Coordinates of C-alpha atoms and ligand atoms in Angstrom, one line a residue:
M1 CA 12.1 -43.0 10.5
A2 CA 9.4 -40.8 12.1
L3 CA 7.8 -37.9 10.3
P4 CA 8.6 -34.7 12.1
A5 CA 5.5 -33.1 13.7
G6 CA 4.1 -30.5 11.3
A7 CA 4.5 -27.0 12.6
P8 CA 1.2 -25.3 13.3
R9 CA -0.1 -23.0 10.6
P10 CA 1.8 -19.7 11.1
D11 CA 0.0 -16.6 12.3
P12 CA -1.0 -14.9 9.0
I13 CA 0.0 -11.4 10.0
A14 CA 3.4 -12.5 11.2
Y15 CA 3.8 -14.7 8.1
M16 CA 3.0 -11.9 5.7
T17 CA 5.3 -9.5 7.6
E18 CA 8.2 -12.0 7.4
V19 CA 7.7 -12.7 3.7
G20 CA 7.5 -8.9 2.9
A21 CA 10.7 -8.2 4.8
S22 CA 12.7 -11.1 3.3
D23 CA 15.2 -10.5 0.6
S24 CA 13.1 -12.1 -2.1
G25 CA 9.9 -10.4 -0.8
R26 CA 11.6 -7.0 -0.9
G27 CA 12.8 -7.6 -4.4
V28 CA 9.3 -8.3 -5.6
R29 CA 7.9 -5.3 -3.8
E30 CA 10.5 -3.0 -5.4
R31 CA 9.8 -4.4 -8.8
V32 CA 6.0 -3.9 -8.4
L33 CA 6.6 -0.3 -7.1
A34 CA 8.7 0.5 -10.2
A35 CA 6.1 -0.9 -12.5
L36 CA 3.4 1.2 -10.9
D37 CA 5.3 4.3 -11.8
L38 CA 3.4 6.4 -9.2
C39 CA 3.1 10.2 -9.5
P40 CA 2.2 12.8 -6.9
G41 CA -1.6 13.3 -6.5
Q42 CA -2.7 9.9 -7.8
T43 CA -5.2 7.6 -6.2
V44 CA -3.7 4.1 -5.8
L45 CA -5.3 0.9 -4.6
D46 CA -3.6 -2.0 -2.7
V47 CA -6.2 -4.7 -3.1
G48 CA -5.7 -7.5 -0.6
C49 CA -3.3 -5.2 1.3
G50 CA -2.8 -7.7 4.2
P51 CA -1.2 -6.1 7.2
G52 CA -0.2 -3.1 5.1
V53 CA 3.4 -3.8 4.4
N54 CA 3.3 -1.8 1.1
L55 CA 1.2 1.2 2.3
P56 CA 4.1 3.5 3.3
D57 CA 5.8 3.1 -0.1
L58 CA 2.6 3.8 -2.0
A59 CA 1.9 6.8 0.2
A60 CA 5.4 8.2 -0.4
G61 CA 4.9 7.7 -4.2
V62 CA 1.6 9.7 -4.4
A63 CA 2.9 12.3 -1.9
S64 CA 0.9 14.6 0.3
H65 CA -2.1 15.3 -2.1
G66 CA -2.4 11.7 -3.2
L67 CA -4.6 9.0 -1.8
V68 CA -3.8 5.3 -1.0
L69 CA -6.7 2.9 -0.5
G70 CA -5.8 -0.4 1.2
I71 CA -8.5 -3.0 0.9
D72 CA -8.7 -6.4 2.5
H73 CA -11.6 -8.7 3.1
S74 CA -10.3 -9.8 6.5
P75 CA -11.2 -7.4 9.3
E76 CA -8.1 -8.5 11.2
M77 CA -5.8 -7.6 8.3
A78 CA -7.6 -4.3 7.6
G79 CA -7.4 -3.4 11.3
E80 CA -3.7 -4.3 11.5
A81 CA -3.0 -2.3 8.3
H82 CA -4.8 0.7 9.7
R83 CA -3.0 0.5 13.1
R84 CA 0.4 0.2 11.6
W85 CA -0.2 3.1 9.3
L86 CA -1.2 5.3 12.2
A87 CA 1.8 4.1 14.2
S88 CA 4.2 4.8 11.4
G89 CA 4.0 8.6 11.8
P90 CA 2.9 9.3 8.2
G91 CA 4.5 12.8 8.0
T92 CA 4.2 14.3 4.5
A93 CA 3.1 11.2 2.7
G94 CA -0.3 10.8 1.0
R95 CA -3.4 10.1 2.9
V96 CA -4.0 6.4 3.6
V97 CA -7.5 4.9 4.1
V98 CA -8.0 1.2 4.9
L99 CA -11.3 -0.4 4.0
Q100 CA -12.7 -3.8 4.6
G101 CA -13.9 -5.2 1.3
D102 CA -14.0 -8.1 -1.1
D103 CA -12.1 -7.8 -4.4
H104 CA -15.1 -9.3 -6.3
A105 CA -17.1 -6.2 -5.3
L106 CA -14.8 -3.4 -4.3
P107 CA -16.4 -0.7 -2.1
L108 CA -15.6 2.0 -4.7
A109 CA -17.3 3.9 -7.5
G110 CA -16.3 3.2 -11.1
A111 CA -13.2 5.0 -12.5
T112 CA -11.7 6.1 -9.2
A113 CA -8.2 4.7 -9.4
D114 CA -5.1 5.8 -11.3
R115 CA -3.0 2.8 -10.1
A116 CA -3.8 -0.5 -8.5
R117 CA -1.7 -3.4 -7.2
C118 CA -2.8 -6.9 -6.3
D119 CA 0.0 -9.1 -5.0
R120 CA -0.5 -12.8 -3.9
V121 CA -4.2 -12.3 -3.4
L122 CA -5.9 -13.7 -6.5
Q123 CA -4.5 -17.3 -6.0
H124 CA -6.9 -17.4 -2.9
V125 CA -10.1 -15.8 -4.2
R126 CA -13.2 -17.5 -5.5
D127 CA -13.1 -16.1 -9.1
P128 CA -9.8 -14.5 -10.2
A129 CA -11.2 -13.5 -13.6
A130 CA -14.1 -11.7 -12.0
A131 CA -11.8 -9.9 -9.5
I132 CA -9.6 -8.7 -12.4
A133 CA -12.8 -7.4 -14.2
E134 CA -13.7 -5.6 -11.0
L135 CA -10.3 -3.9 -11.0
R136 CA -11.1 -2.8 -14.5
R137 CA -14.4 -1.3 -13.4
V138 CA -12.7 1.0 -10.8
A139 CA -9.8 2.0 -13.0
R140 CA -9.7 5.3 -14.7
P141 CA -8.7 5.4 -18.4
G142 CA -4.9 5.1 -18.6
A143 CA -4.7 3.5 -15.1
V144 CA -1.9 1.1 -14.5
L145 CA -2.4 -2.3 -12.8
T146 CA 0.1 -4.7 -11.4
L147 CA -0.8 -8.3 -10.7
A148 CA 1.7 -10.6 -9.1
E149 CA 1.0 -14.2 -8.3
P150 CA 3.1 -17.3 -7.8
D151 CA 2.8 -20.3 -10.0
W152 CA 3.2 -23.3 -7.6
G153 CA 3.6 -25.6 -10.6
T154 CA 7.1 -24.2 -11.0
L155 CA 8.1 -25.1 -7.4
A156 CA 11.4 -27.0 -7.8
I157 CA 13.0 -28.6 -4.7
D158 CA 16.3 -30.3 -4.9
A159 CA 16.6 -33.6 -3.0
P160 CA 18.2 -37.1 -3.5
D161 CA 14.6 -38.3 -3.9
L162 CA 13.3 -36.2 -6.7
A163 CA 10.1 -38.2 -7.1
A164 CA 9.2 -37.0 -3.5
S165 CA 9.9 -33.4 -4.5
T166 CA 7.6 -33.8 -7.6
A167 CA 4.9 -35.4 -5.5
F168 CA 5.1 -32.5 -3.0
T169 CA 4.7 -29.9 -5.8
R170 CA 1.8 -31.8 -7.2
F171 CA 0.1 -32.0 -3.8
T172 CA 0.6 -28.3 -3.3
C173 CA -1.0 -27.5 -6.6
D174 CA -3.9 -30.0 -6.2
K175 CA -4.8 -29.5 -2.5
V176 CA -3.0 -26.6 -0.8
V177 CA -3.5 -23.5 -2.9
R178 CA -6.9 -22.7 -4.5
H179 CA -5.6 -21.4 -7.8
A180 CA -2.1 -22.8 -7.7
R181 CA -1.2 -22.3 -11.3
L182 CA -2.6 -18.8 -11.6
G183 CA 0.7 -17.1 -12.3
R184 CA 1.0 -18.3 -15.8
Q185 CA -2.7 -17.4 -16.5
L186 CA -2.6 -13.8 -15.3
A187 CA -1.8 -12.1 -18.6
R188 CA -4.6 -14.0 -20.4
L189 CA -7.1 -13.2 -17.7
A190 CA -6.2 -9.5 -17.7
D191 CA -6.5 -9.4 -21.5
G192 CA -9.9 -11.1 -21.2
A193 CA -11.1 -8.4 -18.7
G194 CA -10.3 -5.5 -21.0
W195 CA -6.8 -4.6 -19.8
A196 CA -4.0 -3.9 -22.3
V197 CA -1.2 -6.1 -21.1
R198 CA 2.1 -4.1 -21.2
S199 CA 4.6 -6.6 -19.8
V200 CA 4.9 -10.1 -18.2
E201 CA 7.9 -10.7 -16.0
P202 CA 8.8 -14.0 -14.4
L203 CA 10.4 -13.4 -11.0
T204 CA 12.1 -16.5 -9.6
L205 CA 12.6 -16.7 -5.9
L206 CA 15.4 -18.8 -4.7
F207 CA 15.6 -20.4 -1.2
G208 CA 18.9 -21.6 0.2
D209 CA 17.9 -22.0 3.8
F210 CA 15.7 -24.8 4.9
P211 CA 14.2 -23.2 8.0
Q212 CA 13.2 -20.2 6.1
A213 CA 11.8 -22.2 3.2
D214 CA 10.0 -24.4 5.6
R215 CA 8.2 -21.4 7.1
V216 CA 7.3 -19.9 3.7
L217 CA 6.6 -23.0 1.7
G218 CA 5.2 -25.1 4.6
L219 CA 7.4 -28.1 3.7
T220 CA 7.1 -30.1 7.0
R221 CA 3.4 -29.2 7.6
N222 CA 2.3 -30.0 4.0
A223 CA 4.5 -33.1 3.7
A224 CA 2.5 -34.6 6.6
R225 CA -0.8 -33.6 4.8
A226 CA 0.5 -35.1 1.5
V227 CA 1.1 -38.4 3.4
T228 CA -2.5 -38.4 4.7
A229 CA -3.8 -37.6 1.2
G230 CA -1.8 -40.4 -0.4
Y231 CA 0.6 -38.3 -2.5
L232 CA 3.7 -39.4 -0.5
G233 CA 4.5 -42.6 1.5
H234 CA 5.2 -42.1 5.1
D235 CA 8.9 -43.3 4.9
A236 CA 9.5 -41.4 1.7
A237 CA 8.2 -38.2 3.2
A238 CA 10.3 -38.7 6.4
G239 CA 13.5 -39.4 4.4
W240 CA 12.8 -36.5 2.0
L241 CA 12.4 -34.0 4.9
A242 CA 15.5 -35.4 6.7
S243 CA 17.6 -34.9 3.5
L244 CA 16.2 -31.3 3.1
A245 CA 17.0 -30.4 6.7
Q246 CA 20.5 -31.9 6.4
G247 CA 21.2 -29.8 3.3
P248 CA 22.7 -28.3 1.2
F249 CA 19.2 -26.9 0.5
L250 CA 17.9 -25.4 -2.7
A251 CA 14.4 -24.6 -3.8
A252 CA 13.0 -22.1 -6.3
G253 CA 9.6 -21.0 -7.6
T254 CA 8.5 -18.4 -10.1
M255 CA 6.0 -15.6 -9.6
F256 CA 4.6 -13.8 -12.6
L257 CA 4.3 -10.0 -12.6
V258 CA 1.9 -8.6 -15.1
T259 CA 1.7 -4.9 -15.8
A260 CA -1.4 -3.7 -17.7
E261 CA -3.1 -0.5 -18.6
A262 CA -6.8 0.5 -18.8
P263 CA -7.3 1.6 -22.4
A264 CA -8.5 5.2 -22.7
Ligands
SAM301 C1 -0.6 -13.2 0.9 S1 -1.6 -11.9 1.6 C2 -1.0 -10.6 0.5 C3 -0.6 -9.4 1.3 C4 -0.3 -8.2 0.5 N1 -0.9 -8.1 -0.8 C5 1.2 -8.0 0.4 O1 1.7 -7.7 -0.7 O2 1.9 -8.0 1.4 C6 -3.2 -12.2 0.9 C7 -4.3 -11.2 1.4 O3 -5.4 -11.3 0.5 C8 -6.6 -11.1 1.3 N2 -7.7 -11.6 0.6 C9 -8.0 -12.9 0.3 N3 -9.1 -13.0 -0.4 C10 -9.6 -11.7 -0.6 C11 -10.7 -11.2 -1.2 N4 -11.6 -11.9 -1.9 N5 -10.9 -9.8 -1.2 C12 -10.0 -9.0 -0.6 N6 -8.9 -9.5 0.1 C13 -8.7 -10.8 0.1 C14 -6.2 -11.9 2.6 O4 -7.0 -11.5 3.7 C15 -4.8 -11.5 2.8 O5 -4.6 -10.4 3.6

């Protein structure tokens, strides 16, 4: 059986827009928004804001005299976030400014933020602990921080060949995502950076549709890479993918949402 050709890496802007608009993506965004508990007039950061999916909700939460700072290290992402915000017809919502910047060295003075969110960013950065400490530097006393990251070690994919599913999860953790098991470590790292952790919530995302899971989890693309890297045999990978595509399909993975406060 031939291994299906791996789909090319999706365009990151289209990918993040699709994930943000999906049922599970919307659920996480709503949960984060509730945990932030925004008030009119506040300054709120969206660190690693991507194409700006969350900026309108944040701007509505801080209202017309509040300020939203979207920050992303990618000039394409920051540019797209800025364009979308202008195109959205901001109305009476708070002011939004998008900056290009790295979350290890935010382009902000100390103690400037009342609220900050960082969602699916730290798994990619060089030093997540340093980035969480940098968020502490820019937080005002009493500021609330939400961190949300997946833990790819929890990725469970049903298949007749469960050993292949396990090998795929191991490959994803070892070779695909830089800090794949960050979700479970977030609360400890936040505590170590001087944040007072208020809650830790596991948010499990369920996928029942193979094409959607394939786009979000990169099943076909990364199975081919797992074969090259020796984690899966060619025939095992081909049979595994065929069974997933045939269905019924079920996969799940857990994100961890940590809410923390900057001590006064
Ligand atoms: C998966 S996207 C998350 C998008 C957004 N947080 C959301 O909730 O829709 C990850 C984003 O983090 C950004 N990023 C990665 N490393 C970064 C860093 N060191 N500093 C700032 N942004 C970074 C990427 O450019 C990308 O836009």
